[in-house]
Amino acid sequence: MSETSMQPYIALAGNPNSGKTTAFNVYTGARQRVGNYPGVTVERKEGTAHHEGSTVHIVDLPGTYSLTAYSEEELVVRRELAERPPQAVINMLDASALERSLYLTVQLLEMGQPLVLALNMIDEARAAGIRIDRHELGQRLGVPVVETVARNGTGLAEALSAALAVEKNREKEGLTISYGSDIDPVLADMQVQIEKAGVATHKYPARWLALKILEGDADVLAEVRKVDSTLAERLAVSCHTVAGHIQKTLKTSPEAVISDYRHGFVRGLLKDGVMTQEDGRDRLAFSDKIDKVLVNAFSGPLIMFAVLYMVFYLTFEVGAYPQGWVEDFFGWLGGIATDAIPPGLLQSLIVSGIIDGLGGILSFVPLILIMFLFIAFLEDTGYMARIAYMVDRIFRSFGLHGSSVMAYITAGGIAGGCAIPGAMATRTLRSPKEKLATLLTLPYFPCGAKLPVFLLLAGVFFPDNEATVMMLMLLAGWSFALLVAWLLRSTIIRGKSTPFVMELPPYRLPTLVSLLVHCWERGWMYIKKAGTVLLAASILIWASMTFPQLDTEKAAPLEAAITDAESALEALAADAPDTLRTEVQANVDTARAILADASLRHSIAGRIGLALEPFTRPIGFDWRTDVALVSGIAAKEAIVSTLGTAYSLGEVDPEESEPLAARLASEPGWSPATALSLMLFVLLYSPCFVALVVIRNEAGGWRWLVFSIVFNTALAYAVSLLAYSVGKSIWS
Ligand code: GDP
Ligand code: MG
């Protein structure tokens, strides 16, 4: 933790999209830092504000609808509030969706947090004809209420002053509301038990702890168990008894009863003129009208596919230009380095290892930036919630969540995506289990780097059915992703799916600044995290294909053969016939190929390939293919080019794979069965290095990285074995 973490600070809390980050940016300007909360991938933002001559430390908490441990965000928020109590919390409310916003407010008050309510987006509320009596609301809750428009800064200074003036009173009991005759007595009893045992009361009010346990919050119960296991047992028993009773009498759970009463409390708060709504000018009514078309059973899915296709198309089509510029720049840099450094190991390291590697990494940055710009736009406008809502029912039957769809599509669900931004797109998933299942299955899609392999093999071995083969690979990707997700969710990451409680937020036009900030934050994270790792990987591939070098005695005759062939070529008379020239050129190529083949067999990569060959024989691969597949783990882009090198043809540009195609077509070990087997293997086996690193970061553990490598490769092997056996019987 940073040394600033113990300073007094003001926290910004609220629902997603309530305007916290907008306010945070106004308060802190450039004086902010983005990090992660320890152990989870939830972003942590802190910064300092200059306010009335003093410096105030401010933290932008993750957006949540509740404080029960349904998601990492919710856990993070309440731990932060308990373990590092802020001087005060500014609770940002969406004034145009006050009822939903106050549901969280009630929980913050129950937790005993010193609050200031910011009625944010008051501009939109007014435009929608909503009137809020803020003085009365403040009286009823016993907290200051300020009207704000974070977008232009109105009222933010006043909110901060109010927060700094809030009397810090941690001893105070939190807000007490009634949960009805079934829950109240049990709650009171549990509260007394907790108070007597003196457990965690310095952090949380006893009643709040009891309430969370009744809501079925395993995290809170675990915390109590750590301090006093017999108490935890007794509380669990009380909880179980009341749950049984409520199930029998009301056919529901304590959790649902508590939520009903809490909503009831909020509705009551707003009665008697605290909030009034003029008819006919309802922004929600306007959103409802749009939804009649956009979430309609017929036009909804069509528009959704069109929008998703557009996002995909624009990202990869438009993104191809800046991606090309980045590649060109590094190509140019490589050219300069080649000229500046004498041929040899150092040149090879700098050009092939470092510059090419960096170019490969940084060429993804434009794609990531554009993709996230669209995702931020879809999220901020409110359309993402509609997409998730529409596909939720289908995805749910596979143990996923509606929001998984965007990650899948980004990863290659329409073919040609990339698992890296895909994995980062899982951040929109709130439940860790659904997020994990999405993360582990999104590498099965045909990402942009796998496409050249499919194109090459389909072109050589299925020349009449190229498009069909590509389509089948895409379908195979979807089938495996959904099936494996279902398998995982019914075995190792089993668990209830989170209820789809997300309300459909009203449509809203986002500001350009917030879009740009969102997208830059994510792009920068990629550069920082993936950059270093992929550079190392690129150097590693280079080194493993270069070392150990051939002994001079072995290399000398092969090199001499090349020199001889080259001199023969140079010695040709200018008017020599073309047939002769081609023949002599072929001799040069063959001599180079022999040296390359010998060097590769001698190198670490070659030895690995040779060692793997016995295992991959049953699925049709020789050692050269194995070398290509191993380097494909470093980056899938490397598969075709390594195949080219391994088949002794020098570097092969995926766009111009003619010589490699011809070579494979005539190679005795290759058949359509081999091609099918290899395509499926490439589709399914271990994700590439950078994707693995991002998966590790997002999933929060090395074991998921190991799982991805081992499980996916095993699955790929099994599928390829089947495909190869069936294929051999068809095409032999
Ligand atoms: P967060 O999820 O709570 O961090 O919300 P953001 O700060 O990202 O804001 C969500 C969207 O609401 C952005 O498009 C903001 O521009 C917009 N927004 C924020 N505050 C206001 C406001 O007071 N009025 C209006 N009309 N829009 C706002
Ligand atoms: Mg935010």
Tab-separated table of N, CA and C in Angstrom, residues 185-315:
chain	number	residue	atom	x	y	z
A	185	PRO	N	-36.880	-9.981	15.087
A	185	PRO	CA	-36.447	-10.597	16.350
A	185	PRO	C	-35.133	-11.362	16.209
A	186	VAL	N	-34.993	-12.086	15.130
A	186	VAL	CA	-33.754	-12.847	14.913
A	186	VAL	C	-32.580	-11.898	14.778
A	187	LEU	N	-32.817	-10.820	14.041
A	187	LEU	CA	-31.773	-9.821	13.824
A	187	LEU	C	-31.312	-9.249	15.164
A	188	ALA	N	-32.284	-8.899	16.010
A	188	ALA	CA	-31.953	-8.323	17.314
A	188	ALA	C	-31.161	-9.329	18.144
A	189	ASP	N	-31.592	-10.583	18.093
A	189	ASP	CA	-30.918	-11.620	18.865
A	189	ASP	C	-29.477	-11.811	18.388
A	190	MET	N	-29.310	-11.870	17.072
A	190	MET	CA	-27.960	-12.047	16.524
A	190	MET	C	-27.084	-10.848	16.865
A	191	GLN	N	-27.703	-9.659	16.811
A	191	GLN	CA	-26.959	-8.444	17.131
A	191	GLN	C	-26.409	-8.503	18.551
A	192	VAL	N	-27.254	-8.951	19.491
A	192	VAL	CA	-26.818	-9.050	20.884
A	192	VAL	C	-25.665	-10.043	21.016
A	193	GLN	N	-25.803	-11.198	20.373
A	193	GLN	CA	-24.734	-12.198	20.444
A	193	GLN	C	-23.413	-11.634	19.944
A	194	ILE	N	-23.498	-10.903	18.807
A	194	ILE	CA	-22.267	-10.355	18.231
A	194	ILE	C	-21.674	-9.296	19.154
A	195	GLU	N	-22.554	-8.449	19.717
A	195	GLU	CA	-22.060	-7.408	20.617
A	195	GLU	C	-21.385	-8.020	21.838
A	196	LYS	N	-22.028	-9.060	22.400
A	196	LYS	CA	-21.460	-9.713	23.589
A	196	LYS	C	-20.083	-10.268	23.294
A	197	ALA	N	-19.960	-10.923	22.153
A	197	ALA	CA	-18.675	-11.522	21.803
A	197	ALA	C	-17.648	-10.468	21.402
A	198	GLY	N	-18.131	-9.251	21.119
A	198	GLY	CA	-17.210	-8.156	20.766
A	198	GLY	C	-16.470	-8.389	19.461
A	199	VAL	N	-17.135	-9.053	18.526
A	199	VAL	CA	-16.468	-9.397	17.272
A	199	VAL	C	-16.587	-8.266	16.260
A	200	ALA	N	-15.450	-7.802	15.788
A	200	ALA	CA	-15.415	-6.905	14.633
A	200	ALA	C	-16.271	-5.655	14.782
A	201	THR	N	-16.706	-5.366	15.992
A	201	THR	CA	-17.595	-4.206	16.127
A	201	THR	C	-16.854	-2.897	15.927
A	202	HIS	N	-15.520	-2.959	16.033
A	202	HIS	CA	-14.791	-1.722	15.767
A	202	HIS	C	-14.829	-1.392	14.284
A	203	LYS	N	-15.071	-2.412	13.469
A	203	LYS	CA	-15.104	-2.165	12.028
A	203	LYS	C	-16.524	-1.974	11.519
A	204	TYR	N	-17.404	-2.866	11.926
A	204	TYR	CA	-18.779	-2.850	11.419
A	204	TYR	C	-19.737	-2.775	12.600
A	205	PRO	N	-20.877	-2.084	12.451
A	205	PRO	CA	-21.886	-2.158	13.500
A	205	PRO	C	-22.405	-3.599	13.606
A	206	ALA	N	-22.693	-4.041	14.826
A	206	ALA	CA	-23.112	-5.426	15.036
A	206	ALA	C	-24.372	-5.763	14.247
A	207	ARG	N	-25.317	-4.827	14.196
A	207	ARG	CA	-26.550	-5.094	13.487
A	207	ARG	C	-26.288	-5.298	11.987
A	208	TRP	N	-25.338	-4.533	11.484
A	208	TRP	CA	-25.006	-4.656	10.066
A	208	TRP	C	-24.435	-6.044	9.774
A	209	LEU	N	-23.542	-6.509	10.681
A	209	LEU	CA	-22.971	-7.850	10.512
A	209	LEU	C	-24.077	-8.896	10.499
A	210	ALA	N	-24.991	-8.772	11.471
A	210	ALA	CA	-26.083	-9.740	11.565
A	210	ALA	C	-26.920	-9.724	10.287
A	211	LEU	N	-27.173	-8.536	9.800
A	211	LEU	CA	-27.990	-8.373	8.595
A	211	LEU	C	-27.331	-9.048	7.392
A	212	LYS	N	-26.028	-8.837	7.251
A	212	LYS	CA	-25.311	-9.424	6.119
A	212	LYS	C	-25.338	-10.949	6.217
A	213	ILE	N	-25.182	-11.455	7.429
A	213	ILE	CA	-25.203	-12.913	7.590
A	213	ILE	C	-26.574	-13.448	7.204
A	214	LEU	N	-27.628	-12.733	7.604
A	214	LEU	CA	-28.976	-13.137	7.208
A	214	LEU	C	-29.174	-13.051	5.695
A	215	GLU	N	-28.478	-12.114	5.079
A	215	GLU	CA	-28.583	-12.004	3.621
A	215	GLU	C	-27.769	-13.087	2.927
A	216	GLY	N	-27.166	-13.984	3.738
A	216	GLY	CA	-26.434	-15.109	3.157
A	216	GLY	C	-25.040	-14.741	2.699
A	217	ASP	N	-24.442	-13.731	3.328
A	217	ASP	CA	-23.131	-13.257	2.913
A	217	ASP	C	-22.026	-14.113	3.535
A	218	ALA	N	-21.461	-15.012	2.730
A	218	ALA	CA	-20.472	-15.971	3.238
A	218	ALA	C	-19.200	-15.278	3.700
A	219	ASP	N	-18.885	-14.163	3.059
A	219	ASP	CA	-17.647	-13.467	3.388
A	219	ASP	C	-17.678	-12.917	4.812
A	220	VAL	N	-18.813	-12.346	5.185
A	220	VAL	CA	-18.948	-11.803	6.534
A	220	VAL	C	-18.902	-12.940	7.559
A	221	LEU	N	-19.611	-14.026	7.260
A	221	LEU	CA	-19.623	-15.156	8.188
A	221	LEU	C	-18.201	-15.707	8.366
A	222	ALA	N	-17.464	-15.760	7.280
A	222	ALA	CA	-16.083	-16.259	7.348
A	222	ALA	C	-15.240	-15.346	8.232
A	223	GLU	N	-15.502	-14.041	8.148
A	223	GLU	CA	-14.725	-13.115	8.963
A	223	GLU	C	-15.021	-13.312	10.451
A	224	VAL	N	-16.299	-13.535	10.747
A	224	VAL	CA	-16.663	-13.791	12.141
A	224	VAL	C	-16.029	-15.109	12.605
A	225	ARG	N	-16.052	-16.105	11.708
A	225	ARG	CA	-15.515	-17.422	12.073
A	225	ARG	C	-14.044	-17.328	12.435
A	226	LYS	N	-13.328	-16.458	11.764
A	226	LYS	CA	-11.899	-16.300	12.029
A	226	LYS	C	-11.659	-15.870	13.469
A	227	VAL	N	-12.547	-15.013	13.972
A	227	VAL	CA	-12.357	-14.472	15.309
A	227	VAL	C	-12.981	-15.382	16.368
A	228	ASP	N	-14.151	-15.942	16.073
A	228	ASP	CA	-14.886	-16.697	17.080
A	228	ASP	C	-15.727	-17.763	16.370
A	229	SER	N	-15.183	-18.984	16.317
A	229	SER	CA	-15.845	-19.984	15.482
A	229	SER	C	-17.143	-20.501	16.101
A	230	THR	N	-17.220	-20.539	17.453
A	230	THR	CA	-18.478	-21.020	18.046
A	230	THR	C	-19.603	-20.026	17.803
A	231	LEU	N	-19.263	-18.728	17.898
A	231	LEU	CA	-20.270	-17.705	17.613
A	231	LEU	C	-20.758	-17.850	16.171
A	232	ALA	N	-19.802	-18.028	15.258
A	232	ALA	CA	-20.160	-18.162	13.843
A	232	ALA	C	-21.122	-19.334	13.661
A	233	GLU	N	-20.839	-20.445	14.371
A	233	GLU	CA	-21.720	-21.613	14.282
A	233	GLU	C	-23.130	-21.253	14.743
A	234	ARG	N	-23.212	-20.599	15.922
A	234	ARG	CA	-24.530	-20.242	16.462
A	234	ARG	C	-25.286	-19.323	15.509
A	235	LEU	N	-24.565	-18.346	14.944
A	235	LEU	CA	-25.214	-17.405	14.025
A	235	LEU	C	-25.716	-18.138	12.785
A	236	ALA	N	-24.886	-19.080	12.302
A	236	ALA	CA	-25.290	-19.836	11.114
A	236	ALA	C	-26.562	-20.629	11.398
A	237	VAL	N	-26.649	-21.158	12.622
A	237	VAL	CA	-27.833	-21.935	12.984
A	237	VAL	C	-29.072	-21.033	13.026
A	238	SER	N	-28.950	-19.865	13.690
A	238	SER	CA	-30.083	-18.918	13.726
A	238	SER	C	-30.544	-18.602	12.318
A	239	CYS	N	-29.564	-18.362	11.479
A	239	CYS	CA	-29.821	-17.968	10.110
A	239	CYS	C	-30.574	-19.078	9.379
A	240	HIS	N	-30.111	-20.313	9.611
A	240	HIS	CA	-30.708	-21.470	8.963
A	240	HIS	C	-32.163	-21.647	9.401
A	241	THR	N	-32.393	-21.462	10.704
A	241	THR	CA	-33.748	-21.627	11.226
A	241	THR	C	-34.704	-20.615	10.596
A	242	VAL	N	-34.279	-19.354	10.579
A	242	VAL	CA	-35.183	-18.340	10.052
A	242	VAL	C	-35.394	-18.543	8.550
A	243	ALA	N	-34.346	-19.005	7.866
A	243	ALA	CA	-34.477	-19.267	6.428
A	243	ALA	C	-35.519	-20.356	6.190
A	244	GLY	N	-35.463	-21.425	7.022
A	244	GLY	CA	-36.428	-22.519	6.896
A	244	GLY	C	-37.845	-22.013	7.111
A	245	HIS	N	-37.982	-21.176	8.131
A	245	HIS	CA	-39.296	-20.640	8.469
A	245	HIS	C	-39.852	-19.789	7.328
A	246	ILE	N	-38.999	-18.906	6.812
A	246	ILE	CA	-39.450	-18.009	5.741
A	246	ILE	C	-39.760	-18.791	4.476
A	247	GLN	N	-38.978	-19.815	4.237
A	247	GLN	CA	-39.228	-20.660	3.072
A	247	GLN	C	-40.614	-21.303	3.188
A	248	LYS	N	-40.905	-21.778	4.415
A	248	LYS	CA	-42.178	-22.479	4.603
A	248	LYS	C	-43.363	-21.519	4.511
A	249	THR	N	-43.236	-20.359	5.195
A	249	THR	CA	-44.391	-19.462	5.262
A	249	THR	C	-44.520	-18.555	4.039
A	250	LEU	N	-43.400	-18.033	3.561
A	250	LEU	CA	-43.491	-17.046	2.481
A	250	LEU	C	-42.986	-17.566	1.142
A	251	LYS	N	-42.464	-18.803	1.145
A	251	LYS	CA	-41.907	-19.407	-0.076
A	251	LYS	C	-40.811	-18.535	-0.688
A	252	THR	N	-39.988	-17.951	0.161
A	252	THR	CA	-38.883	-17.140	-0.368
A	252	THR	C	-37.712	-17.174	0.609
A	253	SER	N	-36.690	-16.372	0.378
A	253	SER	CA	-35.497	-16.401	1.227
A	253	SER	C	-35.421	-15.140	2.078
A	254	PRO	N	-34.663	-15.177	3.187
A	254	PRO	CA	-34.485	-13.974	4.005
A	254	PRO	C	-33.925	-12.828	3.165
A	255	GLU	N	-33.009	-13.187	2.273
A	255	GLU	CA	-32.389	-12.207	1.394
A	255	GLU	C	-33.449	-11.401	0.630
A	256	ALA	N	-34.429	-12.136	0.091
A	256	ALA	CA	-35.469	-11.466	-0.698
A	256	ALA	C	-36.355	-10.606	0.191
A	257	VAL	N	-36.643	-11.101	1.398
A	257	VAL	CA	-37.476	-10.327	2.317
A	257	VAL	C	-36.759	-9.029	2.688
A	258	ILE	N	-35.468	-9.154	3.012
A	258	ILE	CA	-34.693	-7.972	3.402
A	258	ILE	C	-34.679	-6.958	2.269
A	259	SER	N	-34.462	-7.456	1.059
A	259	SER	CA	-34.416	-6.561	-0.092
A	259	SER	C	-35.770	-5.872	-0.303
A	260	ASP	N	-36.867	-6.616	-0.106
A	260	ASP	CA	-38.199	-6.024	-0.232
A	260	ASP	C	-38.417	-4.896	0.760
A	261	TYR	N	-38.045	-5.159	2.005
A	261	TYR	CA	-38.243	-4.130	3.036
A	261	TYR	C	-37.379	-2.907	2.774
A	262	ARG	N	-36.169	-3.155	2.292
A	262	ARG	CA	-35.274	-2.037	2.024
A	262	ARG	C	-35.845	-1.161	0.906
A	263	HIS	N	-36.345	-1.841	-0.129
A	263	HIS	CA	-36.981	-1.077	-1.210
A	263	HIS	C	-38.189	-0.311	-0.683
A	264	GLY	N	-38.932	-0.983	0.187
A	264	GLY	CA	-40.101	-0.336	0.772
A	264	GLY	C	-39.705	0.913	1.547
A	265	PHE	N	-38.629	0.806	2.295
A	265	PHE	CA	-38.136	1.954	3.067
A	265	PHE	C	-37.811	3.113	2.136
A	266	VAL	N	-37.129	2.805	1.028
A	266	VAL	CA	-36.754	3.849	0.070
A	266	VAL	C	-37.994	4.488	-0.537
A	267	ARG	N	-38.971	3.635	-0.899
A	267	ARG	CA	-40.199	4.203	-1.478
A	267	ARG	C	-40.881	5.129	-0.484
A	268	GLY	N	-40.873	4.685	0.755
A	268	GLY	CA	-41.482	5.503	1.798
A	268	GLY	C	-40.785	6.849	1.957
A	269	LEU	N	-39.472	6.828	1.876
A	269	LEU	CA	-38.677	8.054	1.994
A	269	LEU	C	-39.113	9.109	0.989
A	270	LEU	N	-39.445	8.622	-0.196
A	270	LEU	CA	-39.710	9.554	-1.294
A	270	LEU	C	-41.158	10.014	-1.335
A	271	LYS	N	-41.979	9.466	-0.405
A	271	LYS	CA	-43.405	9.833	-0.405
A	271	LYS	C	-43.614	11.233	0.156
A	272	ASP	N	-44.849	11.663	0.165
A	272	ASP	CA	-45.261	12.942	0.754
A	272	ASP	C	-44.497	14.111	0.153
A	273	GLY	N	-44.320	14.085	-1.136
A	273	GLY	CA	-43.753	15.246	-1.804
A	273	GLY	C	-42.238	15.365	-1.779
A	274	VAL	N	-41.509	14.387	-1.236
A	274	VAL	CA	-40.046	14.480	-1.293
A	274	VAL	C	-39.601	14.396	-2.747
A	275	MET	N	-40.232	13.492	-3.489
A	275	MET	CA	-39.963	13.458	-4.921
A	275	MET	C	-41.281	13.475	-5.671
A	276	THR	N	-41.397	14.400	-6.611
A	276	THR	CA	-42.601	14.408	-7.439
A	276	THR	C	-42.198	14.353	-8.898
A	277	GLN	N	-43.078	13.781	-9.666
A	277	GLN	CA	-42.765	13.563	-11.070
A	277	GLN	C	-43.879	14.184	-11.904
A	278	GLU	N	-43.516	15.179	-12.709
A	278	GLU	CA	-44.517	15.706	-13.633
A	278	GLU	C	-44.757	14.664	-14.707
A	279	ASP	N	-45.999	14.492	-15.101
A	279	ASP	CA	-46.288	13.470	-16.099
A	279	ASP	C	-45.848	13.896	-17.482
A	280	GLY	N	-45.620	12.911	-18.314
A	280	GLY	CA	-45.427	13.173	-19.733
A	280	GLY	C	-44.030	13.610	-20.123
A	281	ARG	N	-43.188	13.950	-19.133
A	281	ARG	CA	-41.855	14.391	-19.527
A	281	ARG	C	-40.800	13.430	-18.980
A	282	ASP	N	-41.192	12.205	-18.844
A	282	ASP	CA	-40.338	11.225	-18.196
A	282	ASP	C	-39.245	10.753	-19.150
A	283	ARG	N	-38.007	10.924	-18.730
A	283	ARG	CA	-36.901	10.459	-19.560
A	283	ARG	C	-36.931	8.939	-19.691
A	284	LEU	N	-37.395	8.303	-18.608
A	284	LEU	CA	-37.485	6.845	-18.657
A	284	LEU	C	-38.515	6.432	-19.691
A	285	ALA	N	-39.602	7.244	-19.781
A	285	ALA	CA	-40.623	6.924	-20.772
A	285	ALA	C	-40.015	7.023	-22.168
A	286	PHE	N	-39.154	8.014	-22.339
A	286	PHE	CA	-38.476	8.167	-23.625
A	286	PHE	C	-37.599	6.941	-23.901
A	287	SER	N	-36.820	6.529	-22.877
A	287	SER	CA	-35.989	5.338	-23.034
A	287	SER	C	-36.841	4.113	-23.329
A	288	ASP	N	-37.990	4.031	-22.663
A	288	ASP	CA	-38.878	2.897	-22.903
A	288	ASP	C	-39.313	2.848	-24.356
A	289	LYS	N	-39.562	4.044	-24.913
A	289	LYS	CA	-39.982	4.085	-26.320
A	289	LYS	C	-38.873	3.545	-27.218
A	290	ILE	N	-37.643	3.989	-26.946
A	290	ILE	CA	-36.523	3.483	-27.761
A	290	ILE	C	-36.424	1.966	-27.593
A	291	ASP	N	-36.591	1.513	-26.352
A	291	ASP	CA	-36.457	0.083	-26.093
A	291	ASP	C	-37.505	-0.747	-26.817
A	292	LYS	N	-38.657	-0.142	-27.106
A	292	LYS	CA	-39.689	-0.885	-27.858
A	292	LYS	C	-39.123	-1.380	-29.176
A	293	VAL	N	-38.173	-0.621	-29.723
A	293	VAL	CA	-37.546	-1.040	-30.977
A	293	VAL	C	-36.270	-1.829	-30.721
A	294	LEU	N	-35.417	-1.310	-29.831
A	294	LEU	CA	-34.083	-1.893	-29.666
A	294	LEU	C	-34.084	-3.197	-28.872
A	295	VAL	N	-35.074	-3.423	-28.028
A	295	VAL	CA	-35.093	-4.654	-27.240
A	295	VAL	C	-36.295	-5.507	-27.643
A	296	ASN	N	-36.872	-5.171	-28.777
A	296	ASN	CA	-37.996	-5.912	-29.318
A	296	ASN	C	-37.557	-7.327	-29.712
A	297	ALA	N	-38.478	-8.302	-29.582
A	297	ALA	CA	-38.096	-9.694	-29.839
A	297	ALA	C	-37.618	-9.912	-31.271
A	298	PHE	N	-38.117	-9.150	-32.216
A	298	PHE	CA	-37.707	-9.344	-33.610
A	298	PHE	C	-36.597	-8.409	-34.023
A	299	SER	N	-36.854	-7.082	-33.892
A	299	SER	CA	-35.834	-6.147	-34.366
A	299	SER	C	-34.646	-6.105	-33.408
A	300	GLY	N	-34.871	-6.422	-32.119
A	300	GLY	CA	-33.794	-6.348	-31.132
A	300	GLY	C	-32.547	-7.113	-31.547
A	301	PRO	N	-32.676	-8.434	-31.740
A	301	PRO	CA	-31.495	-9.215	-32.108
A	301	PRO	C	-30.867	-8.761	-33.420
A	302	LEU	N	-31.695	-8.380	-34.392
A	302	LEU	CA	-31.146	-7.933	-35.678
A	302	LEU	C	-30.284	-6.703	-35.487
A	303	ILE	N	-30.837	-5.709	-34.748
A	303	ILE	CA	-30.076	-4.479	-34.519
A	303	ILE	C	-28.819	-4.797	-33.726
A	304	MET	N	-28.968	-5.716	-32.765
A	304	MET	CA	-27.810	-6.080	-31.947
A	304	MET	C	-26.697	-6.650	-32.826
A	305	PHE	N	-27.057	-7.603	-33.720
A	305	PHE	CA	-26.020	-8.180	-34.575
A	305	PHE	C	-25.400	-7.104	-35.456
A	306	ALA	N	-26.237	-6.205	-35.945
A	306	ALA	CA	-25.710	-5.144	-36.799
A	306	ALA	C	-24.728	-4.276	-36.010
A	307	VAL	N	-25.103	-3.910	-34.780
A	307	VAL	CA	-24.228	-3.053	-33.976
A	307	VAL	C	-22.921	-3.775	-33.654
A	308	LEU	N	-23.034	-5.040	-33.237
A	308	LEU	CA	-21.836	-5.792	-32.887
A	308	LEU	C	-20.935	-5.958	-34.108
A	309	TYR	N	-21.579	-6.228	-35.251
A	309	TYR	CA	-20.788	-6.410	-36.454
A	309	TYR	C	-20.060	-5.114	-36.806
A	310	MET	N	-20.763	-3.994	-36.646
A	310	MET	CA	-20.157	-2.694	-36.908
A	310	MET	C	-18.941	-2.464	-36.018
A	311	VAL	N	-19.116	-2.733	-34.728
A	311	VAL	CA	-18.017	-2.527	-33.786
A	311	VAL	C	-16.822	-3.357	-34.209
A	312	PHE	N	-17.103	-4.626	-34.498
A	312	PHE	CA	-16.059	-5.549	-34.900
A	312	PHE	C	-15.386	-5.078	-36.185
A	313	TYR	N	-16.248	-4.738	-37.156
A	313	TYR	CA	-15.743	-4.359	-38.463
A	313	TYR	C	-14.891	-3.101	-38.354
A	314	LEU	N	-15.427	-2.091	-37.659
A	314	LEU	CA	-14.692	-0.835	-37.561
A	314	LEU	C	-13.380	-1.032	-36.829
A	315	THR	N	-13.415	-1.819	-35.739
A	315	THR	CA	-12.185	-2.021	-34.988
A	315	THR	C	-11.108	-2.621	-35.869
